[in-house]
PDB file of C-alpha atoms and ligand atoms in Angstrom:
ATOM      1  CA  MET A   1     -38.670 107.080 -12.552  1.00 68.00           C
ATOM      2  CA  ALA A   2     -41.608 106.845 -10.151  1.00 82.00           C
ATOM      3  CA  LYS A   3     -44.120 104.030  -9.720  1.00 85.00           C
ATOM      4  CA  LYS A   4     -47.873 104.449 -10.012  1.00 91.00           C
ATOM      5  CA  LEU A   5     -50.771 102.003  -9.677  1.00 93.00           C
ATOM      6  CA  VAL A   6     -52.441 102.042 -13.095  1.00 95.00           C
ATOM      7  CA  TYR A   7     -55.711 100.399 -14.225  1.00 96.00           C
ATOM      8  CA  ILE A   8     -54.331  98.497 -17.186  1.00 96.00           C
ATOM      9  CA  TYR A   9     -56.694  95.545 -17.827  1.00 97.00           C
ATOM     10  CA  PRO A  10     -60.404  96.432 -18.066  1.00 97.00           C
ATOM     11  CA  GLY A  11     -63.082  93.999 -16.878  1.00 98.00           C
ATOM     12  CA  PHE A  12     -63.893  92.453 -20.234  1.00 98.00           C
ATOM     13  CA  GLU A  13     -60.226  91.847 -21.034  1.00 98.00           C
ATOM     14  CA  ARG A  14     -59.742  89.974 -17.757  1.00 98.00           C
ATOM     15  CA  PHE A  15     -62.952  87.980 -18.246  1.00 98.00           C
ATOM     16  CA  TRP A  16     -61.891  87.070 -21.795  1.00 98.00           C
ATOM     17  CA  HIS A  17     -58.380  86.131 -20.662  1.00 98.00           C
ATOM     18  CA  TRP A  18     -59.510  83.797 -17.873  1.00 98.00           C
ATOM     19  CA  MET A  19     -62.418  82.257 -19.802  1.00 98.00           C
ATOM     20  CA  GLN A  20     -60.048  81.593 -22.691  1.00 98.00           C
ATOM     21  CA  ALA A  21     -57.540  79.980 -20.327  1.00 97.00           C
ATOM     22  CA  ILE A  22     -60.213  77.733 -18.758  1.00 98.00           C
ATOM     23  CA  LEU A  23     -61.728  76.761 -22.122  1.00 98.00           C
ATOM     24  CA  ILE A  24     -58.387  75.998 -23.782  1.00 98.00           C
ATOM     25  CA  PHE A  25     -57.352  73.918 -20.773  1.00 97.00           C
ATOM     26  CA  PHE A  26     -60.677  72.022 -20.857  1.00 98.00           C
ATOM     27  CA  LEU A  27     -60.566  71.597 -24.662  1.00 98.00           C
ATOM     28  CA  ALA A  28     -57.007  70.263 -24.420  1.00 98.00           C
ATOM     29  CA  PHE A  29     -57.973  67.844 -21.627  1.00 98.00           C
ATOM     30  CA  THR A  30     -61.109  66.484 -23.340  1.00 98.00           C
ATOM     31  CA  GLY A  31     -59.327  66.594 -26.727  1.00 97.00           C
ATOM     32  CA  PHE A  32     -56.524  64.377 -25.457  1.00 96.00           C
ATOM     33  CA  GLU A  33     -59.105  61.983 -24.027  1.00 97.00           C
ATOM     34  CA  ILE A  34     -60.650  61.785 -27.524  1.00 96.00           C
ATOM     35  CA  HIS A  35     -57.124  61.249 -28.858  1.00 94.00           C
ATOM     36  CA  GLY A  36     -56.689  58.352 -26.412  1.00 95.00           C
ATOM     37  CA  SER A  37     -53.902  59.873 -24.280  1.00 95.00           C
ATOM     38  CA  VAL A  38     -55.898  60.190 -21.034  1.00 96.00           C
ATOM     39  CA  GLU A  39     -58.957  58.514 -19.573  1.00 96.00           C
ATOM     40  CA  PHE A  40     -61.325  60.470 -17.353  1.00 98.00           C
ATOM     41  CA  PHE A  41     -64.874  61.208 -18.626  1.00 98.00           C
ATOM     42  CA  GLY A  42     -65.042  58.282 -21.063  1.00 97.00           C
ATOM     43  CA  PHE A  43     -64.832  58.774 -24.849  1.00 97.00           C
ATOM     44  CA  ARG A  44     -68.510  59.630 -25.543  1.00 96.00           C
ATOM     45  CA  GLU A  45     -68.765  62.181 -22.731  1.00 97.00           C
ATOM     46  CA  ALA A  46     -65.376  63.655 -23.654  1.00 98.00           C
ATOM     47  CA  VAL A  47     -66.657  64.270 -27.207  1.00 97.00           C
ATOM     48  CA  ARG A  48     -69.868  65.839 -25.846  1.00 97.00           C
ATOM     49  CA  TYR A  49     -67.988  68.140 -23.421  1.00 98.00           C
ATOM     50  CA  HIS A  50     -65.403  68.993 -26.078  1.00 98.00           C
ATOM     51  CA  ASN A  51     -68.198  70.086 -28.432  1.00 97.00           C
ATOM     52  CA  ILE A  52     -69.921  72.200 -25.747  1.00 98.00           C
ATOM     53  CA  ALA A  53     -66.632  73.892 -24.790  1.00 98.00           C
ATOM     54  CA  ALA A  54     -65.863  74.447 -28.494  1.00 98.00           C
ATOM     55  CA  TYR A  55     -69.159  76.345 -28.956  1.00 98.00           C
ATOM     56  CA  MET A  56     -68.392  78.432 -25.851  1.00 98.00           C
ATOM     57  CA  PHE A  57     -64.899  79.126 -27.206  1.00 98.00           C
ATOM     58  CA  LEU A  58     -66.391  80.255 -30.534  1.00 98.00           C
ATOM     59  CA  GLY A  59     -68.853  82.551 -28.727  1.00 98.00           C
ATOM     60  CA  LEU A  60     -66.014  84.029 -26.658  1.00 98.00           C
ATOM     61  CA  ILE A  61     -63.923  84.602 -29.796  1.00 98.00           C
ATOM     62  CA  ILE A  62     -66.812  86.504 -31.437  1.00 98.00           C
ATOM     63  CA  PHE A  63     -67.252  88.759 -28.373  1.00 98.00           C
ATOM     64  CA  ALA A  64     -63.484  89.277 -28.110  1.00 98.00           C
ATOM     65  CA  ILE A  65     -63.200  90.283 -31.800  1.00 98.00           C
ATOM     66  CA  PHE A  66     -66.049  92.767 -31.298  1.00 98.00           C
ATOM     67  CA  TRP A  67     -64.401  94.185 -28.142  1.00 98.00           C
ATOM     68  CA  HIS A  68     -60.966  94.504 -29.738  1.00 98.00           C
ATOM     69  CA  LEU A  69     -62.377  96.248 -32.809  1.00 97.00           C
ATOM     70  CA  THR A  70     -64.684  98.649 -30.978  1.00 98.00           C
ATOM     71  CA  THR A  71     -62.142  99.666 -28.311  1.00 97.00           C
ATOM     72  CA  GLY A  72     -59.152  99.887 -30.671  1.00 96.00           C
ATOM     73  CA  GLN A  73     -57.317  97.371 -28.450  1.00 97.00           C
ATOM     74  CA  TRP A  74     -56.442  95.331 -31.559  1.00 97.00           C
ATOM     75  CA  LYS A  75     -53.651  97.849 -32.144  1.00 96.00           C
ATOM     76  CA  GLN A  76     -51.804  96.418 -29.124  1.00 96.00           C
ATOM     77  CA  TYR A  77     -51.020  93.322 -31.222  1.00 97.00           C
ATOM     78  CA  ILE A  78     -49.504  95.014 -34.285  1.00 97.00           C
ATOM     79  CA  PRO A  79     -46.105  93.277 -34.515  1.00 96.00           C
ATOM     80  CA  THR A  80     -42.939  95.333 -34.312  1.00 93.00           C
ATOM     81  CA  PHE A  81     -39.256  94.446 -34.603  1.00 90.00           C
ATOM     82  CA  GLU A  82     -38.222  97.459 -32.556  1.00 90.00           C
ATOM     83  CA  ASN A  83     -36.291  96.425 -29.427  1.00 91.00           C
ATOM     84  CA  ILE A  84     -36.863  92.747 -30.209  1.00 94.00           C
ATOM     85  CA  LYS A  85     -33.140  91.965 -29.764  1.00 95.00           C
ATOM     86  CA  GLY A  86     -33.123  93.712 -26.391  1.00 95.00           C
ATOM     87  CA  GLN A  87     -36.175  91.727 -25.304  1.00 95.00           C
ATOM     88  CA  LEU A  88     -34.664  88.400 -26.434  1.00 94.00           C
ATOM     89  CA  ASN A  89     -31.417  89.265 -24.714  1.00 95.00           C
ATOM     90  CA  TYR A  90     -33.371  90.042 -21.569  1.00 95.00           C
ATOM     91  CA  TYR A  91     -35.191  86.684 -21.478  1.00 94.00           C
ATOM     92  CA  LEU A  92     -32.058  84.692 -22.361  1.00 95.00           C
ATOM     93  CA  PHE A  93     -29.433  86.427 -20.218  1.00 95.00           C
ATOM     94  CA  ASP A  94     -30.250  89.722 -18.472  1.00 95.00           C
ATOM     95  CA  ILE A  95     -33.190  88.345 -16.484  1.00 94.00           C
ATOM     96  CA  PHE A  96     -30.732  86.127 -14.569  1.00 93.00           C
ATOM     97  CA  LYS A  97     -28.660  89.199 -13.654  1.00 93.00           C
ATOM     98  CA  ASN A  98     -31.673  91.027 -12.234  1.00 89.00           C
ATOM     99  CA  ALA A  99     -31.452  93.629 -15.005  1.00 92.00           C
ATOM    100  CA  PRO A 100     -34.403  96.001 -15.531  1.00 90.00           C
ATOM    101  CA  HIS A 101     -37.068  95.175 -18.153  1.00 91.00           C
ATOM    102  CA  PRO A 102     -36.018  96.544 -21.561  1.00 92.00           C
ATOM    103  CA  THR A 103     -39.579  97.527 -22.554  1.00 91.00           C
ATOM    104  CA  LYS A 104     -41.669  99.996 -20.609  1.00 89.00           C
ATOM    105  CA  LYS A 105     -45.267  98.821 -20.130  1.00 91.00           C
ATOM    106  CA  THR A 106     -47.936 101.494 -20.595  1.00 92.00           C
ATOM    107  CA  VAL A 107     -51.740 101.456 -20.954  1.00 93.00           C
ATOM    108  CA  ILE A 108     -51.477 102.024 -24.714  1.00 92.00           C
ATOM    109  CA  SER A 109     -48.609  99.542 -25.141  1.00 93.00           C
ATOM    110  CA  LYS A 110     -49.104  96.626 -22.758  1.00 94.00           C
ATOM    111  CA  LEU A 111     -47.117  94.050 -24.692  1.00 96.00           C
ATOM    112  CA  ASN A 112     -43.393  93.781 -25.289  1.00 95.00           C
ATOM    113  CA  PRO A 113     -42.230  93.195 -28.915  1.00 96.00           C
ATOM    114  CA  LEU A 114     -41.904  89.417 -28.427  1.00 96.00           C
ATOM    115  CA  GLN A 115     -45.391  89.179 -26.945  1.00 96.00           C
ATOM    116  CA  LYS A 116     -46.771  91.223 -29.856  1.00 96.00           C
ATOM    117  CA  ILE A 117     -45.342  88.794 -32.415  1.00 96.00           C
ATOM    118  CA  VAL A 118     -46.358  85.654 -30.511  1.00 96.00           C
ATOM    119  CA  TYR A 119     -49.901  86.849 -29.707  1.00 97.00           C
ATOM    120  CA  PHE A 120     -50.357  88.056 -33.286  1.00 97.00           C
ATOM    121  CA  GLY A 121     -49.321  84.601 -34.544  1.00 97.00           C
ATOM    122  CA  LEU A 122     -51.756  82.956 -32.135  1.00 97.00           C
ATOM    123  CA  LYS A 123     -54.603  85.162 -33.295  1.00 96.00           C
ATOM    124  CA  ILE A 124     -54.081  84.872 -37.011  1.00 96.00           C
ATOM    125  CA  LEU A 125     -52.575  81.379 -37.285  1.00 97.00           C
ATOM    126  CA  VAL A 126     -52.850  78.955 -34.385  1.00 98.00           C
ATOM    127  CA  ILE A 127     -56.362  79.739 -33.077  1.00 98.00           C
ATOM    128  CA  PRO A 128     -57.891  79.929 -36.605  1.00 98.00           C
ATOM    129  CA  MET A 129     -56.085  76.645 -37.395  1.00 97.00           C
ATOM    130  CA  SER A 130     -57.579  75.030 -34.301  1.00 98.00           C
ATOM    131  CA  VAL A 131     -61.090  76.430 -34.867  1.00 97.00           C
ATOM    132  CA  THR A 132     -61.263  75.690 -38.622  1.00 95.00           C
ATOM    133  CA  SER A 133     -59.963  72.151 -38.283  1.00 94.00           C
ATOM    134  CA  GLY A 134     -62.243  71.636 -35.249  1.00 95.00           C
ATOM    135  CA  LEU A 135     -65.321  72.779 -37.190  1.00 93.00           C
ATOM    136  CA  LEU A 136     -64.390  70.630 -40.203  1.00 89.00           C
ATOM    137  CA  TYR A 137     -63.889  67.711 -37.816  1.00 89.00           C
ATOM    138  CA  MET A 138     -67.302  68.409 -36.286  1.00 88.00           C
ATOM    139  CA  PHE A 139     -69.218  68.763 -39.556  1.00 82.00           C
ATOM    140  CA  TYR A 140     -67.339  66.513 -41.952  1.00 77.00           C
ATOM    141  CA  ARG A 141     -70.274  64.102 -42.184  1.00 64.00           C
ATOM    142  CA  TYR A 142     -72.885  66.685 -43.030  1.00 58.00           C
ATOM    143  CA  PRO A 143     -72.300  67.042 -46.766  1.00 53.00           C
ATOM    144  CA  SER A 144     -72.489  63.252 -47.222  1.00 52.00           C
ATOM    145  CA  LYS A 145     -75.849  63.204 -45.407  1.00 53.00           C
ATOM    146  CA  TYR A 146     -77.370  64.590 -48.598  1.00 58.00           C
ATOM    147  CA  GLY A 147     -75.328  62.327 -50.816  1.00 54.00           C
ATOM    148  CA  VAL A 148     -72.601  64.900 -51.381  1.00 49.00           C
ATOM    149  CA  GLU A 149     -69.257  63.444 -50.389  1.00 58.00           C
ATOM    150  CA  ALA A 150     -67.481  66.804 -49.973  1.00 58.00           C
ATOM    151  CA  ILE A 151     -65.101  65.618 -47.248  1.00 63.00           C
ATOM    152  CA  ASN A 152     -64.360  61.918 -47.210  1.00 65.00           C
ATOM    153  CA  ILE A 153     -62.943  59.824 -44.405  1.00 63.00           C
ATOM    154  CA  GLN A 154     -59.345  60.079 -45.731  1.00 68.00           C
ATOM    155  CA  SER A 155     -59.410  63.848 -45.433  1.00 73.00           C
ATOM    156  CA  LEU A 156     -60.767  63.456 -41.907  1.00 84.00           C
ATOM    157  CA  GLU A 157     -57.456  61.934 -40.876  1.00 88.00           C
ATOM    158  CA  PHE A 158     -55.658  64.948 -42.310  1.00 89.00           C
ATOM    159  CA  ILE A 159     -58.034  67.272 -40.405  1.00 90.00           C
ATOM    160  CA  ALA A 160     -57.420  65.337 -37.161  1.00 93.00           C
ATOM    161  CA  VAL A 161     -53.642  65.653 -37.554  1.00 94.00           C
ATOM    162  CA  PHE A 162     -53.972  69.344 -38.314  1.00 94.00           C
ATOM    163  CA  HIS A 163     -56.222  69.820 -35.253  1.00 97.00           C
ATOM    164  CA  THR A 164     -53.789  67.931 -33.036  1.00 97.00           C
ATOM    165  CA  ILE A 165     -50.817  70.009 -34.277  1.00 97.00           C
ATOM    166  CA  ALA A 166     -52.776  73.181 -33.418  1.00 97.00           C
ATOM    167  CA  ALA A 167     -53.486  71.693 -29.972  1.00 97.00           C
ATOM    168  CA  PHE A 168     -49.742  71.025 -29.382  1.00 97.00           C
ATOM    169  CA  LEU A 169     -48.876  74.566 -30.497  1.00 97.00           C
ATOM    170  CA  LEU A 170     -51.444  76.025 -28.085  1.00 97.00           C
ATOM    171  CA  ILE A 171     -50.201  73.870 -25.217  1.00 97.00           C
ATOM    172  CA  SER A 172     -46.575  74.868 -25.927  1.00 97.00           C
ATOM    173  CA  PHE A 173     -47.654  78.496 -25.853  1.00 97.00           C
ATOM    174  CA  ILE A 174     -49.424  78.005 -22.514  1.00 97.00           C
ATOM    175  CA  MET A 175     -46.344  76.393 -20.963  1.00 96.00           C
ATOM    176  CA  MET A 176     -44.141  79.324 -22.037  1.00 96.00           C
ATOM    177  CA  HIS A 177     -46.855  81.732 -20.920  1.00 97.00           C
ATOM    178  CA  LEU A 178     -46.990  80.172 -17.430  1.00 96.00           C
ATOM    179  CA  TYR A 179     -43.252  80.691 -17.016  1.00 95.00           C
ATOM    180  CA  LEU A 180     -43.333  84.237 -18.407  1.00 94.00           C
ATOM    181  CA  ILE A 181     -46.151  85.199 -16.009  1.00 95.00           C
ATOM    182  CA  THR A 182     -43.573  84.936 -13.222  1.00 95.00           C
ATOM    183  CA  THR A 183     -41.088  87.306 -14.891  1.00 92.00           C
ATOM    184  CA  GLY A 184     -42.834  90.600 -14.078  1.00 90.00           C
ATOM    185  CA  GLU A 185     -41.542  93.206 -11.617  1.00 87.00           C
ATOM    186  CA  THR A 186     -42.207  90.650  -8.875  1.00 90.00           C
ATOM    187  CA  ILE A 187     -43.000  86.954  -9.254  1.00 94.00           C
ATOM    188  CA  THR A 188     -46.777  87.581  -8.890  1.00 95.00           C
ATOM    189  CA  SER A 189     -47.201  91.117 -10.282  1.00 94.00           C
ATOM    190  CA  ASN A 190     -48.354  89.996 -13.759  1.00 95.00           C
ATOM    191  CA  LEU A 191     -50.796  87.508 -12.260  1.00 97.00           C
ATOM    192  CA  GLN A 192     -52.188  90.063  -9.816  1.00 97.00           C
ATOM    193  CA  ALA A 193     -52.625  92.586 -12.638  1.00 97.00           C
ATOM    194  CA  MET A 194     -54.692  90.122 -14.695  1.00 98.00           C
ATOM    195  CA  LEU A 195     -56.811  89.380 -11.602  1.00 98.00           C
ATOM    196  CA  THR A 196     -57.409  92.924 -10.331  1.00 98.00           C
ATOM    197  CA  GLY A 197     -56.818  95.012 -13.463  1.00 97.00           C
ATOM    198  CA  TYR A 198     -54.236  97.166 -11.633  1.00 96.00           C
ATOM    199  CA  GLU A 199     -50.476  97.093 -12.020  1.00 95.00           C
ATOM    200  CA  GLU A 200     -47.650  99.271 -10.679  1.00 92.00           C
ATOM    201  CA  LEU A 201     -46.021 100.848 -13.704  1.00 91.00           C
ATOM    202  CA  ASP A 202     -43.073 103.177 -14.156  1.00 84.00           C
ATOM    203  CA  VAL A 203     -44.176 106.727 -14.882  1.00 80.00           C
ATOM    204  CA  ALA A 204     -42.057 109.827 -15.439  1.00 70.00           C
ATOM    205  CA  ASP A 205     -41.513 111.789 -12.164  1.00 54.00           C
ATOM    206  CA  GLU A 206     -43.437 114.857 -13.504  1.00 48.00           C
ATOM    207  CA  GLU A 207     -46.405 112.642 -14.349  1.00 52.00           C
ATOM    208  CA  LYS A 208     -46.402 111.232 -10.815  1.00 48.00           C
ATOM    209  CA  THR A 209     -46.194 114.753  -9.290  1.00 41.00           C
ATOM    210  CA  GLU A 210     -49.071 115.907 -11.509  1.00 44.00           C
ATOM    211  CA  THR A 211     -51.195 112.954 -10.438  1.00 44.00           C
ATOM    212  CA  ASN A 212     -50.375 113.627  -6.782  1.00 44.00           C
ATOM    213  CA  GLN A 213     -51.369 117.278  -7.171  1.00 42.00           C
ATOM    214  CA  VAL A 214     -54.682 116.332  -8.788  1.00 40.00           C
ATOM    215  CA  GLN A 215     -55.283 113.834  -5.977  1.00 42.00           C
ATOM    216  CA  LEU A 216     -54.420 116.477  -3.333  1.00 39.00           C
ATOM    217  CA  LYS A 217     -56.876 118.939  -4.926  1.00 45.00           C
ATOM    218  CA  VAL A 218     -59.601 116.294  -4.966  1.00 41.00           C
ATOM    219  CA  GLU A 219     -58.895 115.483  -1.296  1.00 43.00           C
ATOM    220  CA  ALA A 220     -58.947 119.219  -0.392  1.00 44.00           C
ATOM    221  CA  ASN A 221     -62.318 119.726  -2.120  1.00 45.00           C
ATOM    222  CA  LYS A 222     -63.978 116.828  -0.291  1.00 42.00           C
TER     223      LYS A 222
HETATM  224  C1  LIG B   1     -63.746  75.900 -31.707  1.00 77.86           C
HETATM  225  C2  LIG B   1     -62.752  75.111 -31.393  1.00 77.86           C
HETATM  226  C3  LIG B   1     -62.752  73.608 -31.509  1.00 77.86           C
HETATM  227  C4  LIG B   1     -63.617  72.751 -32.147  1.00 77.86           C
HETATM  228  C5  LIG B   1     -64.851  73.112 -32.961  1.00 77.86           C
HETATM  229  C6  LIG B   1     -63.142  71.400 -31.914  1.00 77.86           C
HETATM  230  C7  LIG B   1     -63.748  70.236 -32.373  1.00 77.86           C
HETATM  231  C8  LIG B   1     -63.248  68.968 -32.249  1.00 77.86           C
HETATM  232  C9  LIG B   1     -63.883  67.757 -32.735  1.00 77.86           C
HETATM  233  C10 LIG B   1     -65.224  67.714 -33.453  1.00 77.86           C
HETATM  234  C11 LIG B   1     -63.093  66.713 -32.419  1.00 77.86           C
HETATM  235  C12 LIG B   1     -63.342  65.229 -32.754  1.00 77.86           C
HETATM  236  C13 LIG B   1     -64.313  64.591 -31.836  1.00 77.86           C
HETATM  237  C14 LIG B   1     -64.711  63.224 -32.344  1.00 77.86           C
HETATM  238  O1  LIG B   1     -63.813  62.372 -32.543  1.00 77.86           O
HETATM  239  O2  LIG B   1     -65.903  63.006 -32.560  1.00 77.86           O
HETATM  240  C15 LIG B   1     -61.916  67.250 -31.741  1.00 77.86           C
HETATM  241  C16 LIG B   1     -60.843  66.497 -31.306  1.00 77.86           C
HETATM  242  C17 LIG B   1     -59.762  67.014 -30.650  1.00 77.86           C
HETATM  243  N1  LIG B   1     -59.604  68.315 -30.213  1.00 77.86           N
HETATM  244 FE1  LIG B   1     -60.809  69.875 -30.672  1.00 77.86          FE
HETATM  245  N2  LIG B   1     -62.010  71.456 -31.143  1.00 77.86           N
HETATM  246  C18 LIG B   1     -61.736  72.793 -30.874  1.00 77.86           C
HETATM  247  C19 LIG B   1     -60.703  73.297 -30.116  1.00 77.86           C
HETATM  248  C20 LIG B   1     -59.703  72.535 -29.582  1.00 77.86           C
HETATM  249  C21 LIG B   1     -58.623  73.049 -28.772  1.00 77.86           C
HETATM  250  C22 LIG B   1     -58.457  74.531 -28.394  1.00 77.86           C
HETATM  251  C23 LIG B   1     -57.827  71.994 -28.444  1.00 77.86           C
HETATM  252  C24 LIG B   1     -56.593  71.924 -27.606  1.00 77.86           C
HETATM  253  C25 LIG B   1     -55.965  72.907 -27.056  1.00 77.86           C
HETATM  254  C26 LIG B   1     -58.410  70.806 -29.047  1.00 77.86           C
HETATM  255  C27 LIG B   1     -57.871  69.547 -28.958  1.00 77.86           C
HETATM  256  C28 LIG B   1     -58.378  68.422 -29.579  1.00 77.86           C
HETATM  257  C29 LIG B   1     -57.715  67.137 -29.632  1.00 77.86           C
HETATM  258  C30 LIG B   1     -56.334  66.816 -29.069  1.00 77.86           C
HETATM  259  C31 LIG B   1     -58.570  66.266 -30.305  1.00 77.86           C
HETATM  260  C32 LIG B   1     -58.308  64.806 -30.646  1.00 77.86           C
HETATM  261  C33 LIG B   1     -57.735  64.750 -32.045  1.00 77.86           C
HETATM  262  C34 LIG B   1     -57.582  63.340 -32.562  1.00 77.86           C
HETATM  263  O3  LIG B   1     -56.800  62.595 -32.012  1.00 77.86           O
HETATM  264  O4  LIG B   1     -58.264  62.992 -33.509  1.00 77.86           O
HETATM  265  N3  LIG B   1     -59.550  71.169 -29.717  1.00 77.86           N
HETATM  266  N4  LIG B   1     -62.059  68.621 -31.638  1.00 77.86           N
END
């Protein structure tokens, strides 16, 4: 098996990834100030910044949905149970024996089976849970403004708990994610790939030879 530098993460995907990371980090920080766990901006400012970041997060989600649908990249997240045992075994045991990765990363299949399941769950459960409860939290007063008490103050407490649970789930994911970033071919290869778009992937020897021949022809014609 030969190695080849492959352009795996296009510009928008990297922009979306890093913006999402920054916004979730900022939302968690300001959110926990609102919750009373930290003190930094002051409560009023924390609420204001949390709301601004929430609107940016919503905008980013809309663009990301559009991008995933129009490029077909949504298919990367279709969950599969194939090789899931091998992947679990790798993270629990084989990784400590320097064993090779059980799943081959390619441009059309960037995620291993565990990532597929976890990211799918984030997209259809945790992020919608956070956004819906956040929006209800933001607008719970509005119906009563016109004398319609659609959401009363008791249900607000329920919404707050729901929103906080979603926040804890997202933070747990990020902690796992930070560790897993370091488990690529080298300790920084996953990070570098998400910064530059390029990653060294295993390709079949014939594929590598073909690419070299194409490159040689291009060089010769220059
Ligand atoms: C579109 C997404 C989001 C919206 C619309 C939203 C909205 C809100 C609103 C309106 C509040 C209450 C502010 C107040 O008391 O006046 C709040 C609180 C909070 N938010 Fe968000 N938020 C969003 C995403 C997030 C994310 C991603 C996190 C964390 C990762 C987060 C963590 C929190 C926390 C911890 C609180 C305090 C909950 C409490 O103790 O009551 N939020 N959010």
